[in-house]
Short mmCIF file of C-alpha atoms in Angstrom, two decimals:
data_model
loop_
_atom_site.label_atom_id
_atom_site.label_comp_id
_atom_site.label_asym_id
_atom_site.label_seq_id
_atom_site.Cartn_x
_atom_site.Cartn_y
_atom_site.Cartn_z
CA UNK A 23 0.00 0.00 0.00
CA UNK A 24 1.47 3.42 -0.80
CA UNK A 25 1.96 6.23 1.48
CA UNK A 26 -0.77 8.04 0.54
CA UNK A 27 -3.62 5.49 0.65
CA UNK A 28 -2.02 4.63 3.92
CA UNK A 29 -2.63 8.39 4.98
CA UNK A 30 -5.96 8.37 3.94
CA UNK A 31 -6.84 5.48 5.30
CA UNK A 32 -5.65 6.54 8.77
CA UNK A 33 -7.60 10.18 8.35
CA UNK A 34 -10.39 8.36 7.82
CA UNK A 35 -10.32 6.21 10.84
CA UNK A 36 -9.69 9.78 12.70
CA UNK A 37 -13.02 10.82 11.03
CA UNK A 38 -14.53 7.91 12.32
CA UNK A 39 -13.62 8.33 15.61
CA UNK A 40 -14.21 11.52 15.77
CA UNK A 41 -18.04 10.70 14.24
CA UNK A 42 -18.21 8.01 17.14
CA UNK A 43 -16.94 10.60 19.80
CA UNK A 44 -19.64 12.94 18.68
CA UNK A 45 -22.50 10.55 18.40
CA UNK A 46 -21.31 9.32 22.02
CA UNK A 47 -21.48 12.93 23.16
CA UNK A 48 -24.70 13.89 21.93
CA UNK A 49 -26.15 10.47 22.99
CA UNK A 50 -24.92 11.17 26.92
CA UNK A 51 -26.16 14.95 26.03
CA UNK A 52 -29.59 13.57 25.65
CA UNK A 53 -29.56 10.86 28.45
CA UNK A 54 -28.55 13.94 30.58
CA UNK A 55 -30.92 16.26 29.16
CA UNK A 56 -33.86 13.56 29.97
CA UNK A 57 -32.53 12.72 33.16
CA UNK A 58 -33.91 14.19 36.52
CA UNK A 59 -32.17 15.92 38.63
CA UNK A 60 -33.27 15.60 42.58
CA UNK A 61 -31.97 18.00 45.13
CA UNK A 62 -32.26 16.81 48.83
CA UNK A 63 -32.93 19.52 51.41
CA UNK A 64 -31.76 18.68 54.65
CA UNK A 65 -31.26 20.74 57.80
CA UNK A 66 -32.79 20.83 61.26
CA UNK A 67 -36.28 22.39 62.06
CA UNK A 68 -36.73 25.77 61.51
CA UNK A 69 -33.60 26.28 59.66
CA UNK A 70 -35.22 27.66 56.67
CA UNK A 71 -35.92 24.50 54.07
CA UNK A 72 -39.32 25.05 53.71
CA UNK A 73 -38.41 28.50 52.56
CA UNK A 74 -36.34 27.36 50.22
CA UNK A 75 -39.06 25.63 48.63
CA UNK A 76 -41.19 28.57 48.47
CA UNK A 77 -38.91 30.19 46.55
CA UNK A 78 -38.68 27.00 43.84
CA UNK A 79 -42.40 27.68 44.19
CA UNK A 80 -42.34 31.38 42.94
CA UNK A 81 -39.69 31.57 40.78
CA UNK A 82 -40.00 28.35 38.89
CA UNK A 83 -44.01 27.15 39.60
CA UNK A 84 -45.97 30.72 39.34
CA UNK A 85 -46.00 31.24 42.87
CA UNK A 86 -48.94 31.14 44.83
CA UNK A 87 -53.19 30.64 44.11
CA UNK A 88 -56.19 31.35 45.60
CA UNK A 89 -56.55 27.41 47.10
CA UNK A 90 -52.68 27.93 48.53
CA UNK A 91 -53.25 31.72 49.64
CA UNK A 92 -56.73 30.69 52.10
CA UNK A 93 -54.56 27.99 53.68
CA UNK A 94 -51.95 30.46 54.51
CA UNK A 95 -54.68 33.11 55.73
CA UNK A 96 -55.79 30.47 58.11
CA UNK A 97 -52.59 29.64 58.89
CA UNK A 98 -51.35 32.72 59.41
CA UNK A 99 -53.86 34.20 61.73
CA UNK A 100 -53.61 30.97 64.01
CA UNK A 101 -49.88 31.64 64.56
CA UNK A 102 -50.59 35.30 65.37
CA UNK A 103 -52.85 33.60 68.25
CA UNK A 104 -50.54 31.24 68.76
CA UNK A 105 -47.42 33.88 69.27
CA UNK A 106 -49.38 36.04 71.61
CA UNK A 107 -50.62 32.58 73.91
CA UNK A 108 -46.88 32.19 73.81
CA UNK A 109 -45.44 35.40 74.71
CA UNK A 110 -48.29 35.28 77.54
CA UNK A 111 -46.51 32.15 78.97
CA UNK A 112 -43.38 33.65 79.04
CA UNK A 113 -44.45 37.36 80.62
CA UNK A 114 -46.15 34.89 83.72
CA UNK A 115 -43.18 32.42 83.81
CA UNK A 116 -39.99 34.83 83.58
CA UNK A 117 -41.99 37.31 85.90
CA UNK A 118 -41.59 40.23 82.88
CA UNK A 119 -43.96 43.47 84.66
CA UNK A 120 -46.81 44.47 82.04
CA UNK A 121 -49.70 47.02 82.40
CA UNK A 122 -53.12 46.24 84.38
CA UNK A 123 -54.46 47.13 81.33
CA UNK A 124 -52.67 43.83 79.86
CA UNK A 125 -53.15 41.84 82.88
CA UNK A 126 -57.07 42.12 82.32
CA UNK A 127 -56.46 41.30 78.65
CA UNK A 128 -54.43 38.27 79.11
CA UNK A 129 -56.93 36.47 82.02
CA UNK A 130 -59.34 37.03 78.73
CA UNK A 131 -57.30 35.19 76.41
CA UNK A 132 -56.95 31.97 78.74
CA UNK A 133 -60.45 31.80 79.63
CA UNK A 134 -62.13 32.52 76.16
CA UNK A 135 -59.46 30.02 74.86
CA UNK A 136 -58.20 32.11 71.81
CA UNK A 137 -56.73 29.39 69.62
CA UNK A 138 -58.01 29.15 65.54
CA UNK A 139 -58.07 31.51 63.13
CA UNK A 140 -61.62 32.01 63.06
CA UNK A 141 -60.98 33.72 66.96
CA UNK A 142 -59.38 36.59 65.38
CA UNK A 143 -61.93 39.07 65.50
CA UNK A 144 -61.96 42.43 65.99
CA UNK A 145 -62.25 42.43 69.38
CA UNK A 146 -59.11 40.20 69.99
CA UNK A 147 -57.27 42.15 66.75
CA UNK A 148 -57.88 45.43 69.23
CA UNK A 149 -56.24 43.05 72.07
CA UNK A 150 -53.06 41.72 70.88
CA UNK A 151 -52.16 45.39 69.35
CA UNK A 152 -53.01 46.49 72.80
CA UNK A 153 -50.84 43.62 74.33
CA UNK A 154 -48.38 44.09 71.69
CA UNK A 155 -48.02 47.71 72.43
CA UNK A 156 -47.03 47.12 76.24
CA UNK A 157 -43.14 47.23 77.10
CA UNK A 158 -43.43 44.24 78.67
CA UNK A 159 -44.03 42.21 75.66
CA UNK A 160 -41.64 44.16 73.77
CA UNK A 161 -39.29 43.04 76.66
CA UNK A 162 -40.50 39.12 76.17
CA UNK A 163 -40.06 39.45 72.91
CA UNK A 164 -36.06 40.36 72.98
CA UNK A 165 -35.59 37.22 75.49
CA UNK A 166 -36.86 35.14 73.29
CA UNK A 167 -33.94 32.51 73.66
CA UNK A 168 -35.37 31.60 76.73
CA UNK A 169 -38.45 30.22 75.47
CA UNK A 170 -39.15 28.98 71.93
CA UNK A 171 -41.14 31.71 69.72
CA UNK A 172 -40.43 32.25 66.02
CA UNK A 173 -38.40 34.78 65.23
CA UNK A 174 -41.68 36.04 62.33
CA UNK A 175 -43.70 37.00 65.46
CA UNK A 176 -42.24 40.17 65.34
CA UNK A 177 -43.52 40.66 62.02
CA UNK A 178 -47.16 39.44 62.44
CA UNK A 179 -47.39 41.16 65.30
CA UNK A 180 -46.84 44.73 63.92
CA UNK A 181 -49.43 43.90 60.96
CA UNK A 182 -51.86 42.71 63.25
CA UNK A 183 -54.34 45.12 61.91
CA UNK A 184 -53.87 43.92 58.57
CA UNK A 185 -54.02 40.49 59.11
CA UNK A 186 -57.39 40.49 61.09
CA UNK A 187 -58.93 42.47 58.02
CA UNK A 188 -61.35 40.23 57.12
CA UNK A 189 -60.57 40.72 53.11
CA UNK A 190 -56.62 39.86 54.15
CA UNK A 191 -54.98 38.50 51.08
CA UNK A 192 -51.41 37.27 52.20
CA UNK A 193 -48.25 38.96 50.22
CA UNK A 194 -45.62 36.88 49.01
CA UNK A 195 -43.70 38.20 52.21
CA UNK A 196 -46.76 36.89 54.19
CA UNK A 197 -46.31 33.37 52.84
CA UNK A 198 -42.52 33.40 52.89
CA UNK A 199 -42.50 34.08 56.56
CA UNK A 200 -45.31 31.86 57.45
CA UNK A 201 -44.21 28.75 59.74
CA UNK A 202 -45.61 25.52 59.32
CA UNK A 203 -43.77 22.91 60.53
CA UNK A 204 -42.97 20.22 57.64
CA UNK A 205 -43.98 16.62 58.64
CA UNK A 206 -43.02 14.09 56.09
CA UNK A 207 -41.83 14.75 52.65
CA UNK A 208 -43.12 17.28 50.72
CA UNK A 209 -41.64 17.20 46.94
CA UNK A 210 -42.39 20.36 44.26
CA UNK A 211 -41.04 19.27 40.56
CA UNK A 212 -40.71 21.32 37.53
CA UNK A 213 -38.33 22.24 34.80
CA UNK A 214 -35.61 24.10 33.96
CA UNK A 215 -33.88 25.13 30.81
CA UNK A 216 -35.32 21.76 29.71
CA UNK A 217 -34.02 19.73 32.47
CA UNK A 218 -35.99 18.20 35.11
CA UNK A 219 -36.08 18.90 39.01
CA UNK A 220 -37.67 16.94 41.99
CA UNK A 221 -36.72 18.79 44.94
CA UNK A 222 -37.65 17.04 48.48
CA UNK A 223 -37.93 18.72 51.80
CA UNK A 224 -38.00 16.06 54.88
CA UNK A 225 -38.99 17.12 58.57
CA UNK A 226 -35.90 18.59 60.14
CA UNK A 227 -37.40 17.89 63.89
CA UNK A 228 -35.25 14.83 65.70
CA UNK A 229 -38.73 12.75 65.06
CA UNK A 230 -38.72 13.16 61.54
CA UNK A 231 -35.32 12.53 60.54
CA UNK A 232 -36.19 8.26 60.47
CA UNK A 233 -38.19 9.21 57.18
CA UNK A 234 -35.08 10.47 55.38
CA UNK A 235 -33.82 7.24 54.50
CA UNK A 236 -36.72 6.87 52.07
CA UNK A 237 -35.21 9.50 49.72
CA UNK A 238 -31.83 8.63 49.47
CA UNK A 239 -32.00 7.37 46.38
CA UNK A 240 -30.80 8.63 43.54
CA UNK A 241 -29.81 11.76 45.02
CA UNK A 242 -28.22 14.27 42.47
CA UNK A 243 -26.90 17.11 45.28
CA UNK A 244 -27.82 17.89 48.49
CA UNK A 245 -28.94 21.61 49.99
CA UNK A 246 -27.76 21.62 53.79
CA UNK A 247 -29.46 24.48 55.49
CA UNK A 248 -28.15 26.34 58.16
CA UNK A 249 -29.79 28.99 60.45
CA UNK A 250 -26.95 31.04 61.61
CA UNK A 251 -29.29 32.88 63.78
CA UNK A 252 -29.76 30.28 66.30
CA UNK A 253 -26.57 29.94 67.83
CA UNK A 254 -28.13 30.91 71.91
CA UNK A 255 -31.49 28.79 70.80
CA UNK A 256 -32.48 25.67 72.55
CA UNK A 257 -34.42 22.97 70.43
CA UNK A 258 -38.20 22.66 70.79
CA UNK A 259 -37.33 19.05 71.19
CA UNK A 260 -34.93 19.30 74.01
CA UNK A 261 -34.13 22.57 75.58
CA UNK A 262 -30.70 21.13 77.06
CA UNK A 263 -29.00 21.10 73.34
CA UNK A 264 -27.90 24.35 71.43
CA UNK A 265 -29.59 24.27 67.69
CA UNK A 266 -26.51 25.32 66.28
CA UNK A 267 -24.14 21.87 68.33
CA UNK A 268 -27.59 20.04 67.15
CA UNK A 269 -27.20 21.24 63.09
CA UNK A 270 -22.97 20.78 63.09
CA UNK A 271 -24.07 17.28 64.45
CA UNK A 272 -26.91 16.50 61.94
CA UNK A 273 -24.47 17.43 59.20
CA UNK A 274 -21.98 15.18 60.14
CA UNK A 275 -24.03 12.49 60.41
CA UNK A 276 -25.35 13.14 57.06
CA UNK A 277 -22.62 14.48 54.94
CA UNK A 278 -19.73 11.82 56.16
CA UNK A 279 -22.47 8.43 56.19
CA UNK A 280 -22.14 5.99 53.39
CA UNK A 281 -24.62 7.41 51.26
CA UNK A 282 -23.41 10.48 50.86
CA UNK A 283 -19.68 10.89 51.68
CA UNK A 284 -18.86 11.69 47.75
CA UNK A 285 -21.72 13.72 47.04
CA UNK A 286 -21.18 17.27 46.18
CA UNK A 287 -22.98 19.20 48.54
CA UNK A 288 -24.45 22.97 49.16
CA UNK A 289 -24.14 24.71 52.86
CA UNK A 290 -26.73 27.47 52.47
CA UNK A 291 -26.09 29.46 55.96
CA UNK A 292 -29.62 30.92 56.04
CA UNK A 293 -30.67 34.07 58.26
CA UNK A 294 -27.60 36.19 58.16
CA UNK A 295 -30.37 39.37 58.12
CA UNK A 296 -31.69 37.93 61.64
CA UNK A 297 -27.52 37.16 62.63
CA UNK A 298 -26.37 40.94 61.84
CA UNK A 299 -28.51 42.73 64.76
CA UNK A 300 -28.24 39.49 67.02
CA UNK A 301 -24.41 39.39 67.30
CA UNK A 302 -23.94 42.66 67.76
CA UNK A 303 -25.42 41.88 71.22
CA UNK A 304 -24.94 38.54 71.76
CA UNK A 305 -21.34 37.00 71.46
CA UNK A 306 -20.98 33.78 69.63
CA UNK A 307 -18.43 32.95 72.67
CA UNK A 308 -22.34 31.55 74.14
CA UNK A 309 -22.22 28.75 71.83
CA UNK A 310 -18.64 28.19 70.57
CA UNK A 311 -16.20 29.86 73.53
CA UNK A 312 -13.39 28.94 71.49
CA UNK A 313 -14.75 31.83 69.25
CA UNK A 314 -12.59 35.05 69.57
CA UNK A 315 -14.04 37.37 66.87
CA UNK A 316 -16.09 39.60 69.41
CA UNK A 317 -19.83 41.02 68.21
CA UNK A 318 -18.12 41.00 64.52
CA UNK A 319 -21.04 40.02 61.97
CA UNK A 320 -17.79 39.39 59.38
CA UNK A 321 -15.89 36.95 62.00
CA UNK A 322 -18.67 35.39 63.15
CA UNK A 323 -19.62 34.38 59.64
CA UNK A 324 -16.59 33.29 59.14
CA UNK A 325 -16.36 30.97 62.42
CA UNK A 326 -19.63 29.74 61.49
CA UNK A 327 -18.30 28.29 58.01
CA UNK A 328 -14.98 27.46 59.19
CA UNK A 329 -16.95 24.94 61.84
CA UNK A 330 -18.96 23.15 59.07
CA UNK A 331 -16.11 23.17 56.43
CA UNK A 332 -13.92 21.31 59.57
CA UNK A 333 -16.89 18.53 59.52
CA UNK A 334 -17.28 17.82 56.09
CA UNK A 335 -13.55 16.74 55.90
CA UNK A 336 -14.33 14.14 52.74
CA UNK A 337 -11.82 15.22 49.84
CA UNK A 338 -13.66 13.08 47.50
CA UNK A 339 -16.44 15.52 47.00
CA UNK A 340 -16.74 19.28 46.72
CA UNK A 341 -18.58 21.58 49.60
CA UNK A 342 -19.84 25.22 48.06
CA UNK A 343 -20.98 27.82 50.97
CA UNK A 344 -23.67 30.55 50.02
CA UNK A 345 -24.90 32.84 53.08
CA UNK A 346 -28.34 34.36 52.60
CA UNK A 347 -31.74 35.11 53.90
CA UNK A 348 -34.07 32.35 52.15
CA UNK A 349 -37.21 35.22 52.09
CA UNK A 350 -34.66 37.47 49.24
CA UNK A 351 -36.08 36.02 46.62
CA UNK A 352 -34.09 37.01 44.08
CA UNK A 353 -30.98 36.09 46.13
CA UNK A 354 -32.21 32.46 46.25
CA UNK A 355 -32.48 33.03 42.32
CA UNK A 356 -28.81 33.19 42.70
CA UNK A 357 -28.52 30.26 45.15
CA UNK A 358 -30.54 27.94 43.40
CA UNK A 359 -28.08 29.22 39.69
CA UNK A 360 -25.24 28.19 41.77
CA UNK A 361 -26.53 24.64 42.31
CA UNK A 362 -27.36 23.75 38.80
CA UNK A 363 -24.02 24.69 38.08
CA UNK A 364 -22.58 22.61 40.77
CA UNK A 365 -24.94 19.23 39.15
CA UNK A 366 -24.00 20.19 35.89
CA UNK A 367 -20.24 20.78 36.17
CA UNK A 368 -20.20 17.05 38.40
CA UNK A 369 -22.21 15.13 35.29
CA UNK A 370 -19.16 16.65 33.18
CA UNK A 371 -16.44 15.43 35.53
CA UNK A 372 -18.28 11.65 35.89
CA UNK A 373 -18.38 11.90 31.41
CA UNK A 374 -14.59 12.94 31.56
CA UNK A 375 -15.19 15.82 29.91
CA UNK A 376 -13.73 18.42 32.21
#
């Protein structure tokens, strides 16, 4: 054979495998494309998943109708109820001094038993801003590590009036800062750029956790969340054990078991808005005394990270930090960006193409 059949012979088995390489490529491209991608939220209760999902909800479902906006009306007049029974409890059990005015008001609320959201009229609306109103739960309200009270009371609280209004239509703020406690699994799917999502939210109290196992499967990344917020808050659970110890703990259960020891995984540290006006009165020395940054919103952040970086010590898999406040929508626009890049950049390492 002469030299130059021999040299065209060989470009053309070059061709071919090129041909092949492409047609592999575009194959995988499509299995990819087809494939689903499922995002695990895990994280303790009242950390912020739920949130999260909210977000998914509006920015990639069409947010909210008129079936999900009358559960949250309901729901969010009971916990306005709910947060003034509570801050009741605490004025009579840390001894907290409150107007005779308020006195009278709260006997009221125990022996009318104020508890559903169809309680809320006007003449308990006219209470609670009267209640509200009194130093003394002002004063409850800023002790609030010592009992367990969401840190949204605040909030409902000063729109009590517009809450009670019986033609109330919750805001998307409304329904981002609404609290209800997820039990089970709750999954939201939908699509993106093509590509599909199943995104799963499990109960982050101690006696959910057991359902987790369930969704292990098939997991494509998993969304830690963090509330940096909480480092003097007891559990509702157990009120011996710091949230924060409890969270560090939960993560390295999770992120260093079998199952997910080489997954890539997201550390959203949620609440940094709450975290900014809390340390610069509270020291982070009450949960970590190792800590020496002082009432330093930048340190503390820091510490914070440094503490769950230290636990997820795997070098097999990648861990990608993102601080936010999960009711900035468009900032979990940019969270939720940085995790399809994150899935997508690890299905181009497993193809060997990067």
């Amino acid at each position: 054979m002469g030299q130059g059949n021999r040299k065209k012979k060989k470009q053309k088995e070059e061709e071919k495998k090129k041909s092949q390489e492409i047609e592999d490529k575009m194959k995988k491209d499509l299995e990819n494309q087809n494939k689903k991608i499922k995002l695990l939220v895990l994280g303790t209760g009242e950390s912020g998943k739920s949130t999260f999902l909210k977000q998914l909800m509006i920015l990639y479902k069409g947010g909210f109708g008129k079936q999900d906006k009358a559960l949250y009306t309901t729901t969010i007049r009971s916990n306005l109820i709910s947060h003034t029974k509570i801050l009741i409890d605490a004025i009579n059990e840390l001894g907290i001094e409150v107007k005779s005015k308020s006195k009278k008001i709260m006997r009221e609320f125990y022996e009318m038993e104020y508890y559903s959201a169809e309680d809320l009229t006007e003449n308990v609306q006219s209470q609670i801003t009267t209640l509200w109103q009194d130093p003394g739960f002002k004063e409850a309200y800023e002790r609030r590590s010592e009992f367990q009270l969401p840190d949204t009371a605040n909030f409902y609280l000063n729109n009590c009036e517009r809450i009670s209004d019986p033609k109330f239509e919750p805001t998307q703020e409304d329904i981002l800062l609404c609290r209800i406690p997820t039990t089970g699994v709750n999954v939201i799917q939908f699509t993106v750029d093509d590509r599909p999502w199943q995104v799963v939210d499990v109960g982050g109290q101690r006696s959910e956790r057991r359902k987790w196992i369930h969704q292990f499967d098939d997991v494509s990344i998993v969304l830690y969340v963090v509330a940096t917020s909480e480092y003097n808050q007891k559990l509702y659970e157990d009120q011996t054990v710091n949230r924060m110890h409890e969270s560090l703990i939960l993560f390295d259960q999770t992120a260093n078991s079998d199952l997910f020891k080489e997954k890539n995984c997201v550390v959203l540290f949620n609440k940094i808005d709450l975290l900014k006006q809390k340390i610069k009165n509270i020291d982070l020395k009450v949960c970590f005394p190792e800590y020496t940054g002082g009432k330093n919103y930048e340190q503390g952040c820091e510490f914070i990270k440094q503490k769950f970086l230290e636990v997820g010590r795997n070098t097999k898999r990648t861990i990608f930090t993102h601080f936010t406040s999960a009711t900035d929508t468009e900032n979990m626009r940019g969270v939720f960006d940085a995790v399809t890049t994150t899935v997508l950049e690890a299905e181009l390492k497993t193809d060997g193409y990067i």
